[in-house]
XYZ file of C-alpha atoms in Angstrom:
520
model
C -11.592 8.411 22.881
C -8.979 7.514 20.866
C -6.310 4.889 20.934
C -3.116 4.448 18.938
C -0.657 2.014 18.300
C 2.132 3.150 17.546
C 5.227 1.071 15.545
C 8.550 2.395 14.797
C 9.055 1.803 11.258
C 12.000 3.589 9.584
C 11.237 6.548 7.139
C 9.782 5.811 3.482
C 7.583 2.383 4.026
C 7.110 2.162 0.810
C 4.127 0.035 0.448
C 4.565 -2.772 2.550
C 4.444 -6.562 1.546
C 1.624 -8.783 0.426
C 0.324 -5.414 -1.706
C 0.134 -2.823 -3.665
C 1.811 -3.541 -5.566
C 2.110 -6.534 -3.362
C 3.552 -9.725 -2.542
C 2.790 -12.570 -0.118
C 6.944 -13.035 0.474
C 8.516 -16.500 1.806
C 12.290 -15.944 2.142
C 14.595 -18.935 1.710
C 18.092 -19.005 1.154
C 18.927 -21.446 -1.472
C 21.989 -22.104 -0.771
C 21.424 -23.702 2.312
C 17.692 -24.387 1.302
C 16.774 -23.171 5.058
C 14.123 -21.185 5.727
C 15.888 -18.458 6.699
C 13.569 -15.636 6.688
C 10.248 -17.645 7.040
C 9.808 -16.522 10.890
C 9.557 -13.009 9.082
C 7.105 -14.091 6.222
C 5.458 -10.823 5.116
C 5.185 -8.908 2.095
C 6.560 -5.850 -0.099
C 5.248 -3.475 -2.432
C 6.419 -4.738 -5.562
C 6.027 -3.806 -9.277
C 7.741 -4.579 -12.511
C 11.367 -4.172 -11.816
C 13.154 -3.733 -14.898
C 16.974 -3.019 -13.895
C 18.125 -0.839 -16.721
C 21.904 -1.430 -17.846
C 22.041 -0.466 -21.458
C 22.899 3.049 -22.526
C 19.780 3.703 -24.761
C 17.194 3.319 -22.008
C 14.712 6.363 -21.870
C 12.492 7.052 -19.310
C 13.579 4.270 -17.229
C 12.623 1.542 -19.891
C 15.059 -0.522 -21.729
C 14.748 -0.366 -25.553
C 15.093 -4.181 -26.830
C 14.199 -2.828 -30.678
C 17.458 -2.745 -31.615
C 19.235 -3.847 -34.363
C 21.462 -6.535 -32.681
C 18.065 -8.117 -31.067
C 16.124 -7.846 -35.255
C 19.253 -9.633 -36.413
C 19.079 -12.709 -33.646
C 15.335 -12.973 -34.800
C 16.069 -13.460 -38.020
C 19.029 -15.833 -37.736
C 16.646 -17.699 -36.031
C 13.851 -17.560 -38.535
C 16.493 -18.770 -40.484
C 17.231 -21.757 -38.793
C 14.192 -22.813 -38.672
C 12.965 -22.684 -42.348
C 16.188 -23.604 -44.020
C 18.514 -25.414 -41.696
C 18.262 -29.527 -41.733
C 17.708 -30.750 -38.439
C 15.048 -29.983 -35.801
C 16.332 -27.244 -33.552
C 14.765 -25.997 -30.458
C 14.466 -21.738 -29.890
C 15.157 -22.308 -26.264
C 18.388 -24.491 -26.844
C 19.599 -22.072 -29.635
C 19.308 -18.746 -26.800
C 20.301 -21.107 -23.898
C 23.579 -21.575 -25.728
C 24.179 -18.238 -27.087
C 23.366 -17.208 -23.275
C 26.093 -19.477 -21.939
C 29.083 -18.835 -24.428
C 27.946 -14.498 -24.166
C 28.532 -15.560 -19.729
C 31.479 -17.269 -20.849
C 33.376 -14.361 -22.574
C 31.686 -11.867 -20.021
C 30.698 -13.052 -16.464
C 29.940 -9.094 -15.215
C 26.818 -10.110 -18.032
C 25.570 -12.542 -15.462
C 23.116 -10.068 -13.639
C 22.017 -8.267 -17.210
C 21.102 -12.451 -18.090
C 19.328 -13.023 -15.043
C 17.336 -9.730 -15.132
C 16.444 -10.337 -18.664
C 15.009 -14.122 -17.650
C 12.616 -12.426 -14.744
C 11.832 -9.758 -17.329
C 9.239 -12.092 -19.055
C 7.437 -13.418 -16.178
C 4.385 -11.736 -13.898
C 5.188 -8.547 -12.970
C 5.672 -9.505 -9.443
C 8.716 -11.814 -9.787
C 12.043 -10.209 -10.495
C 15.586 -10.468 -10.143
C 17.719 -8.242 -7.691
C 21.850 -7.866 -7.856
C 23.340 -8.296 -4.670
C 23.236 -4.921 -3.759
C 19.345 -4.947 -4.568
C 18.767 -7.399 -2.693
C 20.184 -6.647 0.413
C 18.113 -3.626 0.311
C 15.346 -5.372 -0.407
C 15.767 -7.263 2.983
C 16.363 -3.851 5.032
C 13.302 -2.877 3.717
C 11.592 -5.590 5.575
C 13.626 -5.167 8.356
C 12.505 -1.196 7.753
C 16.248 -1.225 8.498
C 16.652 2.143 6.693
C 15.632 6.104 6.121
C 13.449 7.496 3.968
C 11.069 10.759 3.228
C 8.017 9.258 5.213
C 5.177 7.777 2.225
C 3.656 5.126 1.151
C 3.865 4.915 -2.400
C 2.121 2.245 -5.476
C 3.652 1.841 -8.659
C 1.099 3.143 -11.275
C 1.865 4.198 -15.156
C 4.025 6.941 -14.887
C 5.843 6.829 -11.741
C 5.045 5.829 -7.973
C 1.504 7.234 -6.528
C 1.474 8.420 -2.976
C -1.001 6.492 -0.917
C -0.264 8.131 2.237
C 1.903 10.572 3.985
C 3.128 9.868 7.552
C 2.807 12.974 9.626
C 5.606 14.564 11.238
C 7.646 13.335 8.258
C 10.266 14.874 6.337
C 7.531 14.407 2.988
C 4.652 15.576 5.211
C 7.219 18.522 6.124
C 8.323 19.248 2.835
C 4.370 19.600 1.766
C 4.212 16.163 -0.129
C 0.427 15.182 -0.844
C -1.684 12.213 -1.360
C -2.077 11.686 -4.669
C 0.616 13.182 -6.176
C 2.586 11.374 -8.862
C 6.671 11.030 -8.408
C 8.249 10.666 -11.544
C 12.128 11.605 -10.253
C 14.192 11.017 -7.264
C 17.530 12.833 -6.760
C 17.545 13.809 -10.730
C 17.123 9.874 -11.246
C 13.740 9.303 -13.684
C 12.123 6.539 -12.062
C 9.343 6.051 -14.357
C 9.090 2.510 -15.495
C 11.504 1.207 -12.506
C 9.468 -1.083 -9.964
C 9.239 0.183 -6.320
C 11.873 -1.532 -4.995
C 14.313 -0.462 -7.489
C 12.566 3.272 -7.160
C 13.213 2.696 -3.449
C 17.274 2.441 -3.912
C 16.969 5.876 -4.668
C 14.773 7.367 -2.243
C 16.475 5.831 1.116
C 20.284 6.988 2.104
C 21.754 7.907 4.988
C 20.092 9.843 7.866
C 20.251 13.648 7.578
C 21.271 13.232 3.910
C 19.636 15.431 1.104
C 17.022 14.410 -1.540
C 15.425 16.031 -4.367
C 11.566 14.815 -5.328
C 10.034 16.114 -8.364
C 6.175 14.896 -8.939
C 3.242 15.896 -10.335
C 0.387 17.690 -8.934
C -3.084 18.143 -10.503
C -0.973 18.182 -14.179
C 1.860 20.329 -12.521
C 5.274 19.761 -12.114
C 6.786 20.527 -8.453
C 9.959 20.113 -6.914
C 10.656 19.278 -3.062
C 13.612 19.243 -1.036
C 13.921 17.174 2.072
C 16.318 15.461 4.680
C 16.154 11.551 4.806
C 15.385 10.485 8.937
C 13.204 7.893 10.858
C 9.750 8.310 11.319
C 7.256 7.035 13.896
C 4.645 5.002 12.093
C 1.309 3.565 13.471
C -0.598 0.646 12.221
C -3.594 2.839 12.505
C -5.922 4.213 14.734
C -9.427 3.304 16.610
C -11.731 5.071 17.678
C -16.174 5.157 18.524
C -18.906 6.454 16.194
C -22.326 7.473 17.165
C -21.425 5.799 20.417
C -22.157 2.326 19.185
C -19.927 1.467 16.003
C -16.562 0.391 16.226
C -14.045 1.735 13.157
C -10.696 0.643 12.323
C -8.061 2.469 9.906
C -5.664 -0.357 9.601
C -2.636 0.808 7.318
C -1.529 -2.299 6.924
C -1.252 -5.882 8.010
C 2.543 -5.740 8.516
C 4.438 -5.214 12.044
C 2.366 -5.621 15.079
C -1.468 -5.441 13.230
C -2.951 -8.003 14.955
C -1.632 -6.505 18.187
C -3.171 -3.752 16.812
C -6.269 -5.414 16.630
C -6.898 -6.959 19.111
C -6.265 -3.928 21.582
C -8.716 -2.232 19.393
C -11.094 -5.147 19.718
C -10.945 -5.440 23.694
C -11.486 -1.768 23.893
C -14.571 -2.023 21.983
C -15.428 -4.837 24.359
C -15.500 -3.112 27.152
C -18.140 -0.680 25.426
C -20.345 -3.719 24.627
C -19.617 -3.193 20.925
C -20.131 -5.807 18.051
C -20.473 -3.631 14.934
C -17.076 -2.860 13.670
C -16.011 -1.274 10.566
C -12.728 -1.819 9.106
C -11.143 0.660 6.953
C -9.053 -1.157 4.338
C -8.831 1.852 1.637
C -5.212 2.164 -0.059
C -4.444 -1.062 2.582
C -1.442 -2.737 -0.057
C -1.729 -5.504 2.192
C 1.287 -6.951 4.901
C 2.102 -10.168 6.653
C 0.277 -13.469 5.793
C 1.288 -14.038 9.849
C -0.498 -11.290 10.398
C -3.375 -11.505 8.358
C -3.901 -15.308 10.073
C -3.748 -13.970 13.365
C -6.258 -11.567 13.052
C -8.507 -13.617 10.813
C -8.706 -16.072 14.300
C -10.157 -13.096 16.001
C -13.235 -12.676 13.764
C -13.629 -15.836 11.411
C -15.442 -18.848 12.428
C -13.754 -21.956 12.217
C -12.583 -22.915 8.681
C -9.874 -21.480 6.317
C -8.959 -17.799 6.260
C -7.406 -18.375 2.898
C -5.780 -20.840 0.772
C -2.435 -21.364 -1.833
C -2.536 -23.319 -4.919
C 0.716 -24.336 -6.340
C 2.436 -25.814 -9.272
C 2.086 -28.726 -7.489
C -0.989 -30.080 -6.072
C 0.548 -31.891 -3.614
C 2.042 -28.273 -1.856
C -1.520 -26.972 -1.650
C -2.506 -25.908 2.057
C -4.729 -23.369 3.959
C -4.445 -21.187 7.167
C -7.577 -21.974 9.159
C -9.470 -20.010 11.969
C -10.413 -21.905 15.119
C -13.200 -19.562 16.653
C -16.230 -21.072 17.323
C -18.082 -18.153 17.858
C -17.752 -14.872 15.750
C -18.920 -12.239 17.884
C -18.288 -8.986 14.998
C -20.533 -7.981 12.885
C -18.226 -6.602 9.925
C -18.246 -3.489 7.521
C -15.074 -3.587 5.043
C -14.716 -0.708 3.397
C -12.239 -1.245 0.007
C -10.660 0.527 -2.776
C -9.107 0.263 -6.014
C -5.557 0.411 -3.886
C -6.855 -2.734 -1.274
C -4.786 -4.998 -2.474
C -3.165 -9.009 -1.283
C -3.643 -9.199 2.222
C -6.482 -6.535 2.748
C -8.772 -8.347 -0.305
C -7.998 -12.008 1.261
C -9.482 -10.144 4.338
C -11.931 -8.412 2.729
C -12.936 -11.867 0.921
C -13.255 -13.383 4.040
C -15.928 -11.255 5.450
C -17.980 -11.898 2.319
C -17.299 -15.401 2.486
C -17.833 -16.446 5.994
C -20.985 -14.351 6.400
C -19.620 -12.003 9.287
C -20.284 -8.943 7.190
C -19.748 -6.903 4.033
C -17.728 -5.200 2.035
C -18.553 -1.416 0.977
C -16.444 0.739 -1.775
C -14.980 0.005 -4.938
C -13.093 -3.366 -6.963
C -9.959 -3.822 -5.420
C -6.756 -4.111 -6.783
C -6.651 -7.828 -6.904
C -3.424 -9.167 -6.453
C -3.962 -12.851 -5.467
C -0.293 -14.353 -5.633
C 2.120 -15.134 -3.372
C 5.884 -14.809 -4.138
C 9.342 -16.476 -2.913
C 11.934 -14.924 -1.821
C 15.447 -16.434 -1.901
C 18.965 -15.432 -2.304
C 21.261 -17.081 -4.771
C 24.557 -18.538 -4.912
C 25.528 -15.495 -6.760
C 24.957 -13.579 -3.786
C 21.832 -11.829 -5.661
C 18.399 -12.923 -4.448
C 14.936 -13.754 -6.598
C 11.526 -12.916 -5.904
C 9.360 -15.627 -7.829
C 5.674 -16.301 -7.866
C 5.142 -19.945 -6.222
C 1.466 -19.753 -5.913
C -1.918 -18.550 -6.065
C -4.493 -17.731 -3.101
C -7.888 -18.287 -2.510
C -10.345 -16.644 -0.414
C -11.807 -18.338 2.897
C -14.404 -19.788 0.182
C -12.148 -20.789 -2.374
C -12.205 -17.881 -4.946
C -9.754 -16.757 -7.072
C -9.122 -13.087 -7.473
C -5.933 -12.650 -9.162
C -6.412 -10.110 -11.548
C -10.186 -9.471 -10.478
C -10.500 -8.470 -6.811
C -12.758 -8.368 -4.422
C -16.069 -7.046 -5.446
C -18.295 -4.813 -2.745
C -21.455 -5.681 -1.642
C -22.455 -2.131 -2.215
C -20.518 -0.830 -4.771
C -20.028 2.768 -4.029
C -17.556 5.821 -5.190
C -16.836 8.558 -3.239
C -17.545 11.834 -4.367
C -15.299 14.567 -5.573
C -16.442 17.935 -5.861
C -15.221 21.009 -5.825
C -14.912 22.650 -2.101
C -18.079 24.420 -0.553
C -18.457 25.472 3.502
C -21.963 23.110 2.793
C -19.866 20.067 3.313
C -18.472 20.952 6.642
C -18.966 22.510 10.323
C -19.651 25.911 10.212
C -16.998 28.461 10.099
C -15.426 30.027 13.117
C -12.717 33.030 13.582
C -13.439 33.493 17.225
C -10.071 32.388 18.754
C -6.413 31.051 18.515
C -6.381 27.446 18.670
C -3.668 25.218 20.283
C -3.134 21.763 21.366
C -5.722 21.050 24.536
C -8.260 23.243 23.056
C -12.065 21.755 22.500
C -15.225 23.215 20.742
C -16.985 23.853 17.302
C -14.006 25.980 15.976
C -11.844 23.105 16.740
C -14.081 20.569 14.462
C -14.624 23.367 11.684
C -10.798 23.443 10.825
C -10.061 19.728 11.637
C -13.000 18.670 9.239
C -10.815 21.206 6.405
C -7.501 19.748 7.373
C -8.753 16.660 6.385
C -10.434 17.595 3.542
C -6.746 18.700 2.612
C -5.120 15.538 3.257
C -3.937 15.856 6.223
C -3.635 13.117 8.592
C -6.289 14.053 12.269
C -8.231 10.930 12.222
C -11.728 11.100 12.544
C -12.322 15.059 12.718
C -14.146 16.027 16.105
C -13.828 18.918 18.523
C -10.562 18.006 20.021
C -7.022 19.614 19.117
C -4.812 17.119 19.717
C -1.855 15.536 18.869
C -2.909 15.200 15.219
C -4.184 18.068 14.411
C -1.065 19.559 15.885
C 1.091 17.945 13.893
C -1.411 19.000 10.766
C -1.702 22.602 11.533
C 2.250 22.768 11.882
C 2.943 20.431 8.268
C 0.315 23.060 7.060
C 2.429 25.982 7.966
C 5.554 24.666 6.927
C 3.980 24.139 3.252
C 2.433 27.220 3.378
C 5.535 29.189 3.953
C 3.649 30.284 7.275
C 5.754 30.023 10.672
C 5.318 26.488 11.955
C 4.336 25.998 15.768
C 1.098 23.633 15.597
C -0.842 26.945 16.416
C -3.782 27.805 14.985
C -3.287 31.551 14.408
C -5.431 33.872 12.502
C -3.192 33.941 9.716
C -3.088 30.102 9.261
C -6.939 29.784 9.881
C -7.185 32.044 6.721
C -4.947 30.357 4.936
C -6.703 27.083 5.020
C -9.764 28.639 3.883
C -7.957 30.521 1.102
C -6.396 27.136 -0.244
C -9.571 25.273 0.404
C -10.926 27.498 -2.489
C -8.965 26.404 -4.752
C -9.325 22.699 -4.216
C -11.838 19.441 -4.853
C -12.410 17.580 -2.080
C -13.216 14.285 -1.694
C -16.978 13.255 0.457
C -16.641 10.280 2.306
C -19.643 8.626 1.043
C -18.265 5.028 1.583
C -17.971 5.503 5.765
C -21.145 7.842 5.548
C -22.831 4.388 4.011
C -21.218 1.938 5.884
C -22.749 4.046 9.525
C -25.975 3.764 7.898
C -26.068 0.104 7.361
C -25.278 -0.441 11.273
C -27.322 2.628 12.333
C -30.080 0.342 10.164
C -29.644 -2.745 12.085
C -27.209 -5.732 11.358
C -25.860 -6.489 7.796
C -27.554 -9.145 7.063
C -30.729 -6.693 8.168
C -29.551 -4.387 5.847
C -28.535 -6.350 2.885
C -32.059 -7.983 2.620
C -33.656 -4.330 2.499
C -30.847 -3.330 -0.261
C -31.300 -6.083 -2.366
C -35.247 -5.917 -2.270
C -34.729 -2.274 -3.208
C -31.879 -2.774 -5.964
């Protein structure tokens, strides 16, 4: 049985906030230094946003060896070997800065962008314009193609596809590398900035250009909404609870805890949370769920400039009931590795997979007088036991890589060319081609023998990127068709849920881990 959530989100969600790259955000408007968007704290994908104004940027990266910037250097050299008096660097630019703002006040945003420039690549400066974006995007007051997206070296990553999306339409992939949005290079430019370009107005028409496997592709799509889902649920081998959990923004620990009275009702303790390519969410969130399976003591912790602002989110159950599997990836990232930390930390569980991302920071967000905003790193977190993992991560219990290999029937159900398949259909043939969908990247949940709303949605996205007729039905034609691309492909083995079954099919974790460390 299966169970969904489902969350309207409008088109693109870009990797939500607390993540990959992420951001624990606090909104204040410092102006009126109120809290104005602290009822909504939560996070955003966030990278190095480097707002490009001069004309002899190339591939979205601003060029600062110039001639103008060598002379300033060594007019200040100057200064400070021959002239008389002590002079501070930072005085010297702080006054050049001001009389430049003087003379040109349409500078001021170039100025501001350049201070932000030199700090962590999570704080940045937006223009007006930028940052009322910004604040739809929370607000996933806008439309989009349908991904989530990370900002990686050379161009945004796609983390995930959102079926029945214009991207999942268009034939968009997981994995694949965008480098180019509406003829706009976007390579070097942060997400949000990347994100300016992606959402427009509903119905309106975008060009993508990415990479695939070290080819270059081109795809052509309508901007729209999209129905999003914080995940799904669902039983394995009867006894184990698993949760895909996208990410820890909107409704999650709604989310959760329908998930976690369903599994009640079953009698089950063992759950395994699925936190791969999570780029985090809501620190709201992430509390709220965190007093559903922690025992009583912080969840996580912020360090600040200031000792004095220090302060932690605690849990107040008195009885964890879960016994918890995290699975984690080098895309877990913020919310999902303070998560993932606490697990390890308050001996509930483990986590399974690779290093995480580890983005430990937490950022401000506030608007300006100027009527542009900042995003500005205020802190630091800590896991539920007080570790740092800025710039480390969370590292698994059982550190394990999935395996990618290049596509053989061994792998999967046998298979079947006895029938057409539609929607309401059950049976092997059913589970053959869902198992290959997925192996494909398309989204059907935990393959099994039913065709249902997911796999509809699949076979039809297949279609439509197959140049095949798409109606969801699983003709002759389009069963071959998956085969024939199949061929072609690697596919990746699951090895990190295959390992994470075994540990509870073993007994408890604890059970498990003393066997694996006697062994290891």
């Amino acid at each position: 049985m299966k169970i969904k959530n489902k969350i309207l989100s409008l088109i693109l969600v870009l990797s939500i906030i607390f993540s990959s790259v992420p951001c624990f955000v606090y909104a204040e408007d410092l102006q009126t230094n109120e809290s104005a968007q602290s009822e909504n704290t939560g996070e955003n994908t966030d990278g190095n946003t480097d707002e490009n104004t001069a004309e002899d940027k190339s591939d979205g990266e601003l060029n600062l060896d110039t001639f103008e910037n060598s002379l300033i250097d060594r007019t200040l050299k100057m200064l400070e070997q021959t002239y008389k008096y002590d002079v501070e660097a930072k005085d010297v630019y702080r006054n050049a800065l001001r009389v430049i703002l003087a003379k040109h006040p349409e500078y001021l945003d170039d100025a501001l962008k350049g201070i932000f420039s030199n700090l962590d690549p999570h704080s940045e400066y937006y223009t007006a314009e930028e940052y009322d974006k910004f604040i739809e995007g929370i607000n996933n007051e806008y439309y989009g193609i349908g991904v989530i997206v990370t900002a990686v070296d050379g161009g945004l990553k796609v983390v995930r596809v959102i079926k029945n999306s214009p991207a999942s339409g268009a034939g968009i992939k997981k994995d694949d590398l965008i480098v180019s949005v509406g003829g706009v290079n976007i390579v070097g430019m942060g997400i949000n900035e990347a994100k300016s370009h992606i959402i427009g107005e509903q119905g309106s028409e975008v060009s993508v250009d990415l990479i695939r496997d070290g080819e270059n592709m081109t795809f052509s799509m309508k901007r729209d909404l999209v129905n999003d889902e914080s995940g799904f649920y669902d039983v394995i081998d009867g006894k184990i609870g698993y949760i895909l959990l996208y990410s820890f923004e909107g409704h999650s620990s709604d989310f959760i805890s329908e998930a976690l009275s369903y599994f009640d009702t079953l009698g089950i303790t063992k759950v395994i949370f699925d936190l791969r390519s999570n780029p985090g969410g809501s620190l709201a969130e992430l509390v709220k769920i965190g007093n559903m399976l922690f025992p009583k003591g912080p969840i996580i912790s912020f360090e600040y400039k200031d000792p004095k602002k220090n302060f932690s989110f605690d849990s107040d159950l008195e009885n964890p009931k879960y016994d918890i599997i995290a699975l984690i990836n080098g895309n877990s990232a913020s919310a999902s590795e303070a998560f993932a930390g606490a697990v390890q930390d308050t001996n509930v569980g483990i986590a399974i997979g690779e290093q995480s991302y580890g983005k430990g920071t937490k950022q401000l967000v506030s608007r300006i007088v100027s009527g542009g905003g900042v995003r500005l790193t205020d802190s630091e977190y800590l896991t539920a036991g007080g570790r740092h993992i800025n710039g480390v991560g969370i590292t698994p219990d059982i550190y394990l890589k999935n395996r990618v290999v290049k596509y053989d029937r061994k792998y999967y159900a046998p298979l079947v060319h006895d029938r057409i398949l539609s929607q309401g259909d059950t049976g092997e043939d059913v589970l053959c081609f869902k198992q290959r969908l997925d192996a494909l990247g398309f989204f059907v949940e935990i393959p099994n023998d039913e065709f249902d709303e997911n796999m509809y949605y699949a076979v039809k996205d297949f279609q439509q990127m197959t140049g095949l007729y798409p109606y969801g039905v699983l003709d002759f034609t389009t069963q071959l068709k998956i085969e024939e691309v199949l061929k072609q492909c690697e596919v990746e083995i699951d090895d990190q849920l295959a390992k994470a079954v075994e540990v509870f099919n073993y007994g408890s974790t604890a059970e498990y881990m003393k066997k694996y460390k006697e062994e290891n």
